[in-house]
């Protein structure tokens, strides 16, 4: 009886251990509860993007992605469709990076527009898309030396602020834009001093120069294209520069709004030699051989008080083959700082082969470059050239380069002047592309509806 009871108890104990083991085995082999992944999210830093065929370093777009329940590195981003593959197909889109923010670039295949579908694929096979509206302009000469500053197409004046950055003016607005000279991109920073200037229309900024930490800006001073006087164009003003490069900041300084009047009075008192009164008369368009239009501003050699105004029109005399006109404002600093009436030195007439002044700029060594082009309001196929000058009246400028005219836009601004005594010196110029049909649909760049599609071309040239 005792033996049987012991065996029975042992059997019960054994069965209990086996049951526990079975339970443990079942616990380790039970399927885990399935992970649930949310629908991925995707956003673009800009919905519109522009590029150029054959360009180096076109503007890019940041793509931000996420998915609940998934590590962001598991997500993939690609272009899944294109509405016009001849402009850019899915294979022309590249995406770099593995984090939450990826960099998307497009290599343009042809001129025109296309809508690109950008897709993020997450875990669980879930996807999301955004549309990127892309515009591509034609290839240009020497594309490796070209960069595109987006946000505006009517660049008209530029000032180098150090560190590889420049502030660029636009003659269709009063916005000043800070760009990285080495990259095709949107502006780093913008300023609009319209309220401080007391204007609601464009000043038509055409010239600028930097002395110390003060940037001087001038409007064209002329009538508008319809021959109407518009007061905001009769404006010169200053901004104060602090910092440099990407940290550059501008603050409004002062303005003067009677320089045109002073010029007309001075010319009238000197026998109307340059016809300023006639050129500013009602109904007179500014861009005529005998018109009135300022496009260059720079200080005289070694001076912080006398500034040179470079004229696109008139020529002197106002005939085909006439000379380009520079008028010295001998108290320019006081004109701005205290509103003193401008005084002038004798006009300087320069032989630029029948061309007029589109910009004038000097370096610290008082070596001047003059960007010469036509006085006419044409399609920018007339000749352009760069001339070197020493800034001294009676000394002749010397041609350093002829500029190409087959690509869209007219050469309008000199960013900075290199040491012109060094062989192979290179200078960066910027176009006014406002009248150009960049994308082949007949729309002038200035009339494009999206600022990302508006752009001016900056290009490097080697001086001979």
XYZ file of N, CA and C in Angstrom, residues 154 171-172 202 204 206 220-230 233 260 279 281-288 292-293 312 376-378 434-435 444 446-447:
117
model
N 14.669 89.968 -62.961
C 15.076 91.274 -63.482
C 16.232 91.860 -62.686
N 14.951 95.409 -60.778
C 14.328 96.667 -61.195
C 12.807 96.584 -61.348
N 12.213 95.446 -61.021
C 10.758 95.321 -61.050
C 10.149 95.377 -59.651
N 7.911 100.469 -57.846
C 9.344 100.200 -57.888
C 10.171 101.462 -58.074
N 12.962 101.203 -59.455
C 13.700 100.879 -60.679
C 15.199 100.958 -60.404
N 18.935 100.535 -60.468
C 19.792 100.194 -61.596
C 21.284 100.223 -61.272
N 16.729 104.488 -61.743
C 17.119 104.866 -63.105
C 17.014 106.371 -63.338
N 16.208 107.055 -62.513
C 15.956 108.497 -62.605
C 15.166 108.896 -63.849
N 14.908 107.956 -64.749
C 14.224 108.283 -65.999
C 12.726 108.043 -65.941
N 12.046 108.377 -67.029
C 10.629 108.052 -67.171
C 10.445 106.541 -67.260
N 9.199 106.101 -67.167
C 8.963 104.678 -67.404
C 8.924 104.422 -68.914
N 8.719 103.185 -69.308
C 8.812 102.825 -70.723
C 7.766 103.525 -71.581
N 6.690 103.999 -70.933
C 5.644 104.711 -71.666
C 5.884 106.218 -71.693
N 7.033 106.642 -71.182
C 7.359 108.057 -71.186
C 6.703 108.844 -70.073
N 6.241 108.148 -69.036
C 5.579 108.816 -67.918
C 6.543 109.013 -66.752
N 6.448 110.164 -66.108
C 7.257 110.405 -64.913
C 6.644 109.668 -63.734
N 7.467 108.870 -63.073
C 7.044 108.156 -61.872
C 8.022 108.518 -60.758
N 11.064 106.485 -59.122
C 12.282 106.252 -59.898
C 13.318 107.344 -59.664
N 17.420 113.701 -60.130
C 17.025 113.934 -61.523
C 16.837 115.439 -61.772
N 15.187 114.805 -72.685
C 15.130 113.368 -72.419
C 14.192 112.994 -71.300
N 11.367 114.826 -70.711
C 10.066 115.432 -71.006
C 8.968 114.372 -71.052
N 7.748 114.796 -70.778
C 6.603 113.872 -70.824
C 6.500 113.239 -72.199
N 6.299 111.931 -72.215
C 6.166 111.194 -73.463
C 7.465 110.618 -73.990
N 8.598 110.984 -73.356
C 9.897 110.495 -73.824
C 10.266 109.199 -73.102
N 10.395 108.108 -73.860
C 10.847 106.845 -73.294
C 12.315 106.970 -72.904
N 12.744 106.321 -71.853
C 14.116 106.515 -71.361
C 15.186 105.840 -72.200
N 14.848 104.697 -72.812
C 15.871 103.912 -73.509
C 15.868 104.241 -74.994
N 16.221 105.494 -75.263
C 16.440 105.984 -76.616
C 17.841 106.573 -76.660
N 16.986 109.410 -71.295
C 17.601 109.739 -70.005
C 17.428 108.532 -69.102
N 18.538 107.849 -68.801
C 18.454 106.614 -68.020
C 19.811 106.326 -67.382
N 23.000 104.969 -69.422
C 22.625 104.127 -70.558
C 22.160 105.010 -71.714
N 19.453 100.792 -76.330
C 18.099 100.473 -76.780
C 17.405 99.466 -75.875
N 16.073 99.507 -75.906
C 15.252 98.508 -75.222
C 14.908 97.435 -76.241
N 15.859 96.543 -76.490
C 15.667 95.543 -77.547
C 15.669 94.142 -76.947
N 14.374 89.329 -67.373
C 12.948 89.572 -67.221
C 12.148 89.463 -68.496
N 12.751 89.821 -69.634
C 12.025 89.780 -70.909
C 12.223 88.469 -71.653
N 7.067 85.909 -70.661
C 8.283 86.571 -70.208
C 8.547 86.204 -68.746
N 9.531 87.789 -66.196
C 8.992 88.684 -65.175
C 7.519 88.425 -64.900
N 6.816 87.767 -65.840
C 5.385 87.520 -65.690
C 5.072 86.110 -65.195
